[in-house]
PDB file of C-alpha atoms in Angstrom:
ATOM      1  CA  MET Q   1     -16.324  15.061  -6.790  1.00 54.00           C
ATOM      2  CA  LYS Q   2     -14.023  12.746  -8.802  1.00 53.00           C
ATOM      3  CA  PHE Q   3     -15.186  14.424 -12.030  1.00 52.00           C
ATOM      4  CA  PHE Q   4     -14.142  17.880 -10.770  1.00 52.00           C
ATOM      5  CA  LYS Q   5     -10.771  16.611  -9.537  1.00 53.00           C
ATOM      6  CA  ARG Q   6     -10.087  14.903 -12.868  1.00 55.00           C
ATOM      7  CA  HIS Q   7     -11.123  17.904 -15.014  1.00 56.00           C
ATOM      8  CA  ILE Q   8     -10.162  20.804 -12.716  1.00 58.00           C
ATOM      9  CA  PHE Q   9      -7.752  22.397 -15.205  1.00 56.00           C
ATOM     10  CA  GLY Q  10     -10.190  22.108 -18.084  1.00 59.00           C
ATOM     11  CA  ILE Q  11     -12.917  23.709 -15.975  1.00 64.00           C
ATOM     12  CA  ILE Q  12     -10.657  26.612 -14.960  1.00 64.00           C
ATOM     13  CA  PHE Q  13      -9.602  27.139 -18.574  1.00 61.00           C
ATOM     14  CA  ALA Q  14     -13.214  27.091 -19.797  1.00 65.00           C
ATOM     15  CA  LEU Q  15     -14.229  29.617 -17.140  1.00 65.00           C
ATOM     16  CA  LEU Q  16     -11.309  31.868 -18.093  1.00 64.00           C
ATOM     17  CA  VAL Q  17     -12.193  31.780 -21.794  1.00 64.00           C
ATOM     18  CA  LEU Q  18     -15.842  32.408 -20.954  1.00 67.00           C
ATOM     19  CA  SER Q  19     -14.856  35.375 -18.820  1.00 67.00           C
ATOM     20  CA  ILE Q  20     -12.817  36.904 -21.667  1.00 63.00           C
ATOM     21  CA  VAL Q  21     -15.591  36.352 -24.199  1.00 65.00           C
ATOM     22  CA  VAL Q  22     -18.201  37.876 -21.891  1.00 65.00           C
ATOM     23  CA  ASN Q  23     -16.019  40.936 -21.310  1.00 64.00           C
ATOM     24  CA  ILE Q  24     -15.518  41.445 -25.051  1.00 61.00           C
ATOM     25  CA  MET Q  25     -19.233  41.067 -25.663  1.00 62.00           C
ATOM     26  CA  LEU Q  26     -19.971  43.632 -22.969  1.00 61.00           C
ATOM     27  CA  CYS Q  27     -17.502  45.990 -24.541  1.00 59.00           C
ATOM     28  CA  VAL Q  28     -19.172  45.585 -27.941  1.00 57.00           C
ATOM     29  CA  TYR Q  29     -22.611  46.008 -26.429  1.00 59.00           C
ATOM     30  CA  LEU Q  30     -21.641  49.079 -24.423  1.00 55.00           C
ATOM     31  CA  LYS Q  31     -20.375  51.041 -27.398  1.00 53.00           C
ATOM     32  CA  ASP Q  32     -20.216  54.312 -25.567  1.00 51.00           C
ATOM     33  CA  SER Q  33     -18.109  53.034 -22.724  1.00 53.00           C
ATOM     34  CA  ASN Q  34     -14.578  54.292 -22.266  1.00 56.00           C
ATOM     35  CA  LEU Q  35     -13.350  50.698 -21.996  1.00 55.00           C
ATOM     36  CA  TYR Q  36     -14.783  49.935 -25.415  1.00 54.00           C
ATOM     37  CA  LYS Q  37     -13.270  53.004 -27.047  1.00 56.00           C
ATOM     38  CA  GLU Q  38      -9.894  52.658 -25.387  1.00 59.00           C
ATOM     39  CA  TYR Q  39      -9.152  48.993 -26.073  1.00 58.00           C
ATOM     40  CA  LEU Q  40     -11.096  47.912 -29.150  1.00 60.00           C
ATOM     41  CA  PHE Q  41     -10.782  51.016 -31.318  1.00 62.00           C
ATOM     42  CA  ASP Q  42      -7.928  53.400 -32.065  1.00 61.00           C
ATOM     43  CA  LYS Q  43      -8.178  57.195 -32.038  1.00 64.00           C
ATOM     44  CA  ASP Q  44      -9.379  57.201 -35.654  1.00 64.00           C
ATOM     45  CA  GLY Q  45     -12.284  54.872 -34.808  1.00 62.00           C
ATOM     46  CA  LYS Q  46     -10.781  51.854 -36.573  1.00 66.00           C
ATOM     47  CA  PHE Q  47     -11.022  48.386 -35.005  1.00 61.00           C
ATOM     48  CA  ASN Q  48      -7.837  47.488 -33.098  1.00 63.00           C
ATOM     49  CA  TRP Q  49      -6.912  43.920 -34.220  1.00 65.00           C
ATOM     50  CA  THR Q  50      -3.876  43.961 -31.950  1.00 67.00           C
ATOM     51  CA  VAL Q  51      -6.152  43.484 -28.949  1.00 64.00           C
ATOM     52  CA  VAL Q  52      -7.693  40.379 -30.544  1.00 66.00           C
ATOM     53  CA  THR Q  53      -4.230  39.020 -31.357  1.00 73.00           C
ATOM     54  CA  VAL Q  54      -3.087  39.494 -27.760  1.00 69.00           C
ATOM     55  CA  VAL Q  55      -6.221  37.831 -26.390  1.00 68.00           C
ATOM     56  CA  VAL Q  56      -5.885  34.847 -28.760  1.00 72.00           C
ATOM     57  CA  ALA Q  57      -2.200  34.495 -27.884  1.00 73.00           C
ATOM     58  CA  ALA Q  58      -2.998  34.594 -24.158  1.00 70.00           C
ATOM     59  CA  ILE Q  59      -5.711  31.965 -24.549  1.00 71.00           C
ATOM     60  CA  SER Q  60      -3.375  29.750 -26.612  1.00 73.00           C
ATOM     61  CA  PHE Q  61      -0.605  30.055 -24.016  1.00 69.00           C
ATOM     62  CA  ILE Q  62      -2.955  29.232 -21.147  1.00 70.00           C
ATOM     63  CA  ALA Q  63      -4.420  26.300 -23.080  1.00 70.00           C
ATOM     64  CA  ALA Q  64      -0.938  24.944 -23.800  1.00 70.00           C
ATOM     65  CA  GLU Q  65       0.023  25.203 -20.122  1.00 64.00           C
ATOM     66  CA  PHE Q  66      -3.159  23.464 -19.016  1.00 68.00           C
ATOM     67  CA  ASP Q  67      -2.640  20.685 -21.554  1.00 64.00           C
ATOM     68  CA  LYS Q  68       0.987  20.253 -20.498  1.00 64.00           C
ATOM     69  CA  ASN Q  69      -0.059  19.978 -16.863  1.00 64.00           C
ATOM     70  CA  ARG Q  70      -2.855  17.551 -17.733  1.00 64.00           C
ATOM     71  CA  GLN Q  71      -0.493  15.351 -19.755  1.00 63.00           C
ATOM     72  CA  PHE Q  72       2.076  15.377 -16.955  1.00 55.00           C
ATOM     73  CA  ARG Q  73      -0.527  14.227 -14.447  1.00 63.00           C
ATOM     74  CA  ALA Q  74      -1.816  11.573 -16.874  1.00 59.00           C
ATOM     75  CA  ASP Q  75       1.709  10.242 -17.463  1.00 58.00           C
ATOM     76  CA  LEU Q  76       2.383  10.146 -13.724  1.00 55.00           C
ATOM     77  CA  VAL Q  77      -0.847   8.264 -13.014  1.00 62.00           C
ATOM     78  CA  SER Q  78      -0.209   5.894 -15.913  1.00 69.00           C
ATOM     79  CA  LYS Q  79       3.334   5.127 -14.766  1.00 79.00           C
ATOM     80  CA  SER Q  80       2.206   4.488 -11.184  1.00 81.00           C
ATOM     81  CA  ARG Q  81      -0.608   2.219 -12.341  1.00 81.00           C
ATOM     82  CA  ILE Q  82       1.708   0.197 -14.606  1.00 84.00           C
ATOM     83  CA  GLU Q  83       4.153  -0.294 -11.715  1.00 88.00           C
ATOM     84  CA  TRP Q  84       1.248  -1.408  -9.487  1.00 89.00           C
ATOM     85  CA  ILE Q  85       0.060  -3.873 -12.148  1.00 90.00           C
ATOM     86  CA  GLN Q  86       3.523  -5.431 -12.348  1.00 92.00           C
ATOM     87  CA  LYS Q  87       3.733  -5.829  -8.571  1.00 94.00           C
ATOM     88  CA  VAL Q  88       0.287  -7.466  -8.430  1.00 95.00           C
ATOM     89  CA  ARG Q  89       1.330  -9.882 -11.169  1.00 94.00           C
ATOM     90  CA  GLU Q  90       4.431 -10.870  -9.212  1.00 95.00           C
ATOM     91  CA  ALA Q  91       2.432 -11.246  -5.977  1.00 96.00           C
ATOM     92  CA  THR Q  92      -0.133 -13.450  -7.748  1.00 96.00           C
ATOM     93  CA  VAL Q  93       2.583 -15.691  -9.183  1.00 95.00           C
ATOM     94  CA  ASN Q  94       4.060 -15.953  -5.681  1.00 96.00           C
ATOM     95  CA  VAL Q  95       0.695 -17.091  -4.266  1.00 96.00           C
ATOM     96  CA  GLU Q  96       0.264 -19.702  -6.992  1.00 95.00           C
ATOM     97  CA  SER Q  97       3.802 -21.088  -6.667  1.00 95.00           C
ATOM     98  CA  SER Q  98       3.697 -21.204  -2.849  1.00 96.00           C
ATOM     99  CA  PHE Q  99       0.383 -23.061  -3.014  1.00 95.00           C
ATOM    100  CA  GLN Q 100       1.808 -25.622  -5.445  1.00 93.00           C
ATOM    101  CA  TYR Q 101       4.693 -26.221  -3.055  1.00 92.00           C
ATOM    102  CA  LEU Q 102       2.272 -26.637  -0.133  1.00 92.00           C
ATOM    103  CA  TYR Q 103       0.039 -28.966  -2.150  1.00 90.00           C
ATOM    104  CA  ILE Q 104       2.945 -31.198  -3.164  1.00 88.00           C
ATOM    105  CA  THR Q 105       4.390 -31.204   0.356  1.00 87.00           C
ATOM    106  CA  ALA Q 106       1.028 -32.117   1.918  1.00 84.00           C
ATOM    107  CA  HIS Q 107       0.482 -35.063  -0.397  1.00 78.00           C
ATOM    108  CA  ALA Q 108       4.059 -36.287  -0.233  1.00 75.00           C
ATOM    109  CA  ASP Q 109       3.993 -36.515   3.574  1.00 54.00           C
ATOM    110  CA  PRO Q 110       4.596 -40.190   4.450  1.00 55.00           C
ATOM    111  CA  LYS Q 111       3.414 -39.662   8.029  1.00 56.00           C
ATOM    112  CA  ALA Q 112      -0.177 -38.684   7.480  1.00 51.00           C
ATOM    113  CA  GLY Q 113      -1.796 -37.175  10.541  1.00 51.00           C
ATOM    114  CA  THR Q 114       1.502 -36.279  12.210  1.00 55.00           C
ATOM    115  CA  TYR Q 115       3.234 -32.934  12.631  1.00 60.00           C
ATOM    116  CA  ASN Q 116       5.679 -32.004   9.895  1.00 76.00           C
ATOM    117  CA  VAL Q 117       7.962 -28.963  10.051  1.00 82.00           C
ATOM    118  CA  GLU Q 118       8.312 -28.631   6.272  1.00 85.00           C
ATOM    119  CA  LEU Q 119       4.548 -28.776   5.902  1.00 84.00           C
ATOM    120  CA  GLU Q 120       4.050 -26.095   8.542  1.00 86.00           C
ATOM    121  CA  ASN Q 121       6.615 -23.811   6.882  1.00 90.00           C
ATOM    122  CA  ALA Q 122       4.956 -24.314   3.505  1.00 91.00           C
ATOM    123  CA  THR Q 123       1.612 -23.305   5.022  1.00 91.00           C
ATOM    124  CA  ILE Q 124       3.078 -20.176   6.592  1.00 93.00           C
ATOM    125  CA  LYS Q 125       4.769 -19.195   3.314  1.00 95.00           C
ATOM    126  CA  TYR Q 126       1.509 -19.641   1.372  1.00 96.00           C
ATOM    127  CA  GLN Q 127      -0.511 -17.594   3.877  1.00 95.00           C
ATOM    128  CA  ALA Q 128       2.137 -14.857   3.871  1.00 96.00           C
ATOM    129  CA  ALA Q 129       1.931 -14.682   0.067  1.00 96.00           C
ATOM    130  CA  LEU Q 130      -1.852 -14.281   0.304  1.00 96.00           C
ATOM    131  CA  ASN Q 131      -1.492 -11.474   2.845  1.00 95.00           C
ATOM    132  CA  ILE Q 132       0.916  -9.594   0.569  1.00 95.00           C
ATOM    133  CA  LEU Q 133      -1.539  -9.816  -2.334  1.00 96.00           C
ATOM    134  CA  ILE Q 134      -4.400  -8.643  -0.108  1.00 94.00           C
ATOM    135  CA  LEU Q 135      -2.463  -5.456   0.686  1.00 93.00           C
ATOM    136  CA  TYR Q 136      -2.662  -4.370  -2.969  1.00 93.00           C
ATOM    137  CA  PHE Q 137      -6.470  -4.227  -2.874  1.00 91.00           C
ATOM    138  CA  SER Q 138      -7.709  -1.555  -0.484  1.00 80.00           C
ATOM    139  CA  THR Q 139     -11.380  -0.717  -0.038  1.00 74.00           C
ATOM    140  CA  ASP Q 140     -13.362   1.675   2.124  1.00 64.00           C
ATOM    141  CA  LYS Q 141     -16.528  -0.402   1.844  1.00 72.00           C
ATOM    142  CA  ASP Q 142     -17.723  -3.367   3.877  1.00 68.00           C
ATOM    143  CA  ILE Q 143     -16.276  -6.587   2.506  1.00 69.00           C
ATOM    144  CA  ASP Q 144     -18.816  -8.985   1.055  1.00 67.00           C
ATOM    145  CA  THR Q 145     -18.584 -12.289   2.976  1.00 70.00           C
ATOM    146  CA  LYS Q 146     -21.096 -14.329   0.962  1.00 79.00           C
ATOM    147  CA  PHE Q 147     -18.293 -16.267  -0.713  1.00 87.00           C
ATOM    148  CA  ASN Q 148     -16.757 -18.890   1.586  1.00 90.00           C
ATOM    149  CA  ILE Q 149     -14.620 -21.808   0.394  1.00 92.00           C
ATOM    150  CA  LYS Q 150     -14.535 -23.430   3.827  1.00 91.00           C
ATOM    151  CA  ASN Q 151     -18.306 -23.924   3.760  1.00 92.00           C
ATOM    152  CA  GLU Q 152     -17.914 -25.885   0.526  1.00 92.00           C
ATOM    153  CA  LEU Q 153     -15.507 -28.431   2.017  1.00 92.00           C
ATOM    154  CA  LYS Q 154     -16.743 -31.916   2.862  1.00 89.00           C
ATOM    155  CA  THR Q 155     -17.220 -32.739   6.547  1.00 86.00           C
ATOM    156  CA  ILE Q 156     -18.818 -36.199   6.314  1.00 83.00           C
ATOM    157  CA  PRO Q 157     -16.443 -38.957   5.105  1.00 80.00           C
ATOM    158  CA  ALA Q 158     -17.714 -41.937   3.171  1.00 76.00           C
ATOM    159  CA  PRO Q 159     -17.537 -45.361   4.863  1.00 76.00           C
ATOM    160  CA  ASN Q 160     -14.739 -47.738   3.878  1.00 73.00           C
ATOM    161  CA  ASN Q 161     -16.721 -50.943   3.997  1.00 71.00           C
ATOM    162  CA  ILE Q 162     -20.470 -51.053   4.526  1.00 68.00           C
ATOM    163  CA  ARG Q 163     -20.110 -54.474   6.156  1.00 69.00           C
ATOM    164  CA  ASP Q 164     -18.381 -52.869   9.131  1.00 69.00           C
ATOM    165  CA  PHE Q 165     -21.614 -51.041  10.051  1.00 70.00           C
ATOM    166  CA  GLY Q 166     -24.782 -52.210  11.694  1.00 73.00           C
ATOM    167  CA  HIS Q 167     -28.230 -51.561  10.238  1.00 73.00           C
ATOM    168  CA  CYS Q 168     -28.854 -48.464  12.385  1.00 78.00           C
ATOM    169  CA  GLU Q 169     -25.396 -47.068  11.611  1.00 76.00           C
ATOM    170  CA  ILE Q 170     -25.989 -47.490   7.890  1.00 75.00           C
ATOM    171  CA  ARG Q 171     -29.313 -45.664   8.120  1.00 80.00           C
ATOM    172  CA  ASP Q 172     -27.831 -42.798  10.143  1.00 82.00           C
ATOM    173  CA  GLN Q 173     -24.868 -42.563   7.775  1.00 78.00           C
ATOM    174  CA  ARG Q 174     -27.128 -42.305   4.751  1.00 80.00           C
ATOM    175  CA  LYS Q 175     -29.089 -39.497   6.394  1.00 86.00           C
ATOM    176  CA  LYS Q 176     -25.874 -37.632   7.151  1.00 86.00           C
ATOM    177  CA  VAL Q 177     -24.584 -38.098   3.601  1.00 82.00           C
ATOM    178  CA  LYS Q 178     -27.897 -36.871   2.138  1.00 88.00           C
ATOM    179  CA  LYS Q 179     -27.934 -33.827   4.400  1.00 91.00           C
ATOM    180  CA  GLU Q 180     -24.299 -33.086   3.585  1.00 89.00           C
ATOM    181  CA  ALA Q 181     -24.925 -33.380  -0.162  1.00 90.00           C
ATOM    182  CA  ASP Q 182     -27.840 -30.937   0.027  1.00 92.00           C
ATOM    183  CA  ARG Q 183     -25.766 -28.492   2.056  1.00 93.00           C
ATOM    184  CA  LEU Q 184     -22.807 -28.653  -0.325  1.00 92.00           C
ATOM    185  CA  LYS Q 185     -25.072 -28.171  -3.344  1.00 93.00           C
ATOM    186  CA  LYS Q 186     -26.525 -24.960  -1.886  1.00 94.00           C
ATOM    187  CA  VAL Q 187     -23.109 -23.634  -0.803  1.00 93.00           C
ATOM    188  CA  LYS Q 188     -21.659 -24.308  -4.265  1.00 92.00           C
ATOM    189  CA  ILE Q 189     -24.495 -22.353  -5.916  1.00 93.00           C
ATOM    190  CA  ASP Q 190     -24.017 -19.467  -3.457  1.00 92.00           C
ATOM    191  CA  ASN Q 191     -20.258 -19.396  -4.038  1.00 92.00           C
ATOM    192  CA  GLU Q 192     -20.629 -19.454  -7.816  1.00 92.00           C
ATOM    193  CA  SER Q 193     -23.114 -16.586  -7.634  1.00 91.00           C
ATOM    194  CA  ALA Q 194     -20.865 -14.519  -5.337  1.00 90.00           C
ATOM    195  CA  LEU Q 195     -17.832 -15.172  -7.558  1.00 91.00           C
ATOM    196  CA  SER Q 196     -19.512 -14.536 -10.924  1.00 92.00           C
ATOM    197  CA  PRO Q 197     -18.751 -10.756 -11.057  1.00 91.00           C
ATOM    198  CA  LEU Q 198     -15.026 -11.451 -10.638  1.00 92.00           C
ATOM    199  CA  ILE Q 199     -14.775 -14.053 -13.390  1.00 91.00           C
ATOM    200  CA  ASN Q 200     -16.888 -12.157 -15.905  1.00 91.00           C
ATOM    201  CA  PRO Q 201     -14.473 -11.356 -18.794  1.00 87.00           C
ATOM    202  CA  ALA Q 202     -17.016  -8.994 -20.388  1.00 89.00           C
ATOM    203  CA  ARG Q 203     -17.048  -6.457 -17.576  1.00 90.00           C
ATOM    204  CA  SER Q 204     -15.478  -3.078 -18.312  1.00 89.00           C
ATOM    205  CA  SER Q 205     -14.973  -1.719 -14.794  1.00 91.00           C
ATOM    206  CA  ASN Q 206     -13.387  -2.847 -11.529  1.00 91.00           C
ATOM    207  CA  LYS Q 207     -15.812  -0.814  -9.447  1.00 89.00           C
ATOM    208  CA  ASN Q 208     -16.718  -2.652  -6.214  1.00 87.00           C
ATOM    209  CA  MET Q 209     -14.386  -5.529  -7.157  1.00 91.00           C
ATOM    210  CA  ASN Q 210     -11.718  -4.902  -4.491  1.00 91.00           C
ATOM    211  CA  GLY Q 211     -13.938  -6.063  -1.650  1.00 90.00           C
ATOM    212  CA  LEU Q 212     -14.816  -9.258  -3.523  1.00 91.00           C
ATOM    213  CA  ILE Q 213     -11.149  -9.987  -4.222  1.00 92.00           C
ATOM    214  CA  ILE Q 214     -10.174  -9.401  -0.593  1.00 92.00           C
ATOM    215  CA  ASN Q 215     -12.931 -11.761   0.560  1.00 92.00           C
ATOM    216  CA  PHE Q 216     -11.798 -14.371  -1.967  1.00 94.00           C
ATOM    217  CA  LEU Q 217      -8.189 -14.132  -0.769  1.00 94.00           C
ATOM    218  CA  ASN Q 218      -9.259 -14.259   2.889  1.00 93.00           C
ATOM    219  CA  SER Q 219     -11.244 -17.387   2.125  1.00 93.00           C
ATOM    220  CA  LEU Q 220      -8.173 -19.010   0.585  1.00 95.00           C
ATOM    221  CA  TYR Q 221      -6.182 -18.014   3.666  1.00 94.00           C
ATOM    222  CA  GLU Q 222      -8.707 -19.663   6.000  1.00 92.00           C
ATOM    223  CA  THR Q 223      -8.533 -22.962   4.112  1.00 93.00           C
ATOM    224  CA  ALA Q 224      -4.735 -23.186   3.991  1.00 91.00           C
ATOM    225  CA  LYS Q 225      -4.494 -25.689   6.829  1.00 86.00           C
ATOM    226  CA  GLU Q 226      -7.237 -27.836   5.354  1.00 86.00           C
ATOM    227  CA  ILE Q 227      -4.647 -29.174   2.929  1.00 79.00           C
ATOM    228  CA  SER Q 228      -1.790 -29.154   5.427  1.00 59.00           C
ATOM    229  CA  PHE Q 229      -2.606 -32.099   7.701  1.00 52.00           C
ATOM    230  CA  ARG Q 230      -4.304 -35.239   6.486  1.00 56.00           C
ATOM    231  CA  ASP Q 231      -6.073 -37.492   8.964  1.00 54.00           C
ATOM    232  CA  GLY Q 232      -4.645 -40.989   8.641  1.00 53.00           C
ATOM    233  CA  ASN Q 233      -7.445 -42.723  10.535  1.00 54.00           C
ATOM    234  CA  ASP Q 234      -9.136 -44.569   7.642  1.00 57.00           C
ATOM    235  CA  THR Q 235     -10.244 -47.672   9.590  1.00 66.00           C
ATOM    236  CA  LYS Q 236     -14.004 -47.249   9.117  1.00 74.00           C
ATOM    237  CA  TYR Q 237     -14.270 -43.943   7.217  1.00 74.00           C
ATOM    238  CA  GLN Q 238     -12.408 -42.537   4.237  1.00 75.00           C
ATOM    239  CA  TYR Q 239     -10.951 -39.479   5.976  1.00 75.00           C
ATOM    240  CA  GLY Q 240      -7.940 -39.431   3.675  1.00 76.00           C
ATOM    241  CA  LYS Q 241     -10.102 -39.349   0.548  1.00 80.00           C
ATOM    242  CA  MET Q 242     -12.249 -36.580   2.040  1.00 83.00           C
ATOM    243  CA  LYS Q 243      -9.128 -34.524   2.723  1.00 84.00           C
ATOM    244  CA  ASP Q 244      -7.888 -35.160  -0.821  1.00 85.00           C
ATOM    245  CA  ASP Q 245     -11.228 -34.064  -2.294  1.00 88.00           C
ATOM    246  CA  ASN Q 246     -11.129 -30.886  -0.217  1.00 89.00           C
ATOM    247  CA  SER Q 247      -7.543 -30.218  -1.294  1.00 89.00           C
ATOM    248  CA  ARG Q 248      -8.489 -30.537  -4.954  1.00 90.00           C
ATOM    249  CA  LEU Q 249     -11.396 -28.138  -4.426  1.00 92.00           C
ATOM    250  CA  ILE Q 250      -9.082 -25.533  -2.889  1.00 93.00           C
ATOM    251  CA  LYS Q 251      -6.613 -26.095  -5.734  1.00 93.00           C
ATOM    252  CA  LYS Q 252      -9.401 -25.359  -8.214  1.00 94.00           C
ATOM    253  CA  TYR Q 253     -10.081 -22.017  -6.515  1.00 95.00           C
ATOM    254  CA  VAL Q 254      -6.384 -21.087  -6.486  1.00 95.00           C
ATOM    255  CA  GLU Q 255      -6.359 -21.691 -10.232  1.00 93.00           C
ATOM    256  CA  LYS Q 256      -9.394 -19.394 -10.533  1.00 94.00           C
ATOM    257  CA  LEU Q 257      -7.416 -16.691  -8.728  1.00 95.00           C
ATOM    258  CA  VAL Q 258      -5.079 -16.365 -11.712  1.00 92.00           C
ATOM    259  CA  SER Q 259      -8.043 -15.750 -14.046  1.00 93.00           C
ATOM    260  CA  ILE Q 260      -9.622 -13.287 -11.614  1.00 94.00           C
ATOM    261  CA  ILE Q 261      -6.457 -11.205 -11.344  1.00 95.00           C
ATOM    262  CA  ALA Q 262      -5.877 -11.385 -15.109  1.00 94.00           C
ATOM    263  CA  ILE Q 263      -9.324  -9.899 -15.819  1.00 94.00           C
ATOM    264  CA  TYR Q 264      -8.830  -7.216 -13.160  1.00 94.00           C
ATOM    265  CA  LEU Q 265      -5.389  -6.195 -14.466  1.00 92.00           C
ATOM    266  CA  LYS Q 266      -6.581  -6.090 -18.082  1.00 92.00           C
ATOM    267  CA  ILE Q 267      -9.092  -3.405 -17.082  1.00 91.00           C
ATOM    268  CA  GLU Q 268      -6.456  -1.510 -15.096  1.00 88.00           C
ATOM    269  CA  TRP Q 269      -4.070  -1.687 -18.068  1.00 86.00           C
ATOM    270  CA  ASP Q 270      -6.722  -0.151 -20.331  1.00 85.00           C
ATOM    271  CA  ARG Q 271      -7.119   2.655 -17.791  1.00 82.00           C
ATOM    272  CA  ALA Q 272      -3.348   3.177 -17.654  1.00 78.00           C
ATOM    273  CA  LYS Q 273      -3.171   3.600 -21.438  1.00 75.00           C
ATOM    274  CA  ILE Q 274      -5.473   6.635 -21.265  1.00 72.00           C
ATOM    275  CA  GLY Q 275      -3.893   8.059 -18.126  1.00 64.00           C
ATOM    276  CA  GLU Q 276      -6.744   7.385 -15.692  1.00 65.00           C
TER     277      GLU Q 276
END
């Protein structure tokens, strides 16, 4: 269906030319027909080149009109796509800058574990920037949810001092840490696999990429508050360090977002240059 919409004028023109050619051939074949005698030959039986000239002129005029219309549509599509690319660039920069502000605010908070208005506002601003960027990527397909940053965040903090734990506590803690490490290893592999199509610089098409980008942005949105409030209770466990590690992981994915959008827009720019 997209092929016919894209080449509708070329198809109509080809059918028109074919129709004219077929009619001329029929006239030549049916030599005794009145149509043949009247239009292709004069009263002396000589071939009437004026008819051919008129037909060629008509075909040339129609072809020129079709080409003009095609070029107009291509220029319109190209202009719209270039404007869209610029807006996506600006929205991406806004996401990156709002995250940097949130990251700095979260780690500069002297009252770890307490409510902070500036921190809350920074979180809201960052999430709003993500929502704006999401709006530029529509899709009519189900969004792939295999990629999930939140699943890759640590949930088991390391102990501060092993001497503060009894023998049974140490054993249970080691089991939890081992289980957590195995879980994180699997999640990391799954996330890398789900993200690989987006960060592949060799791809030549953005087909089916919108859903992946939306899922990636949604995943960033869901983890926004993971870097907003640090738990200051580090008496026996290193909650603060766990929060810092998770924040750095999220920061790494925000940095990947810039590369993902850059690859996507490069492909869209190539399409814009040829009027697609």
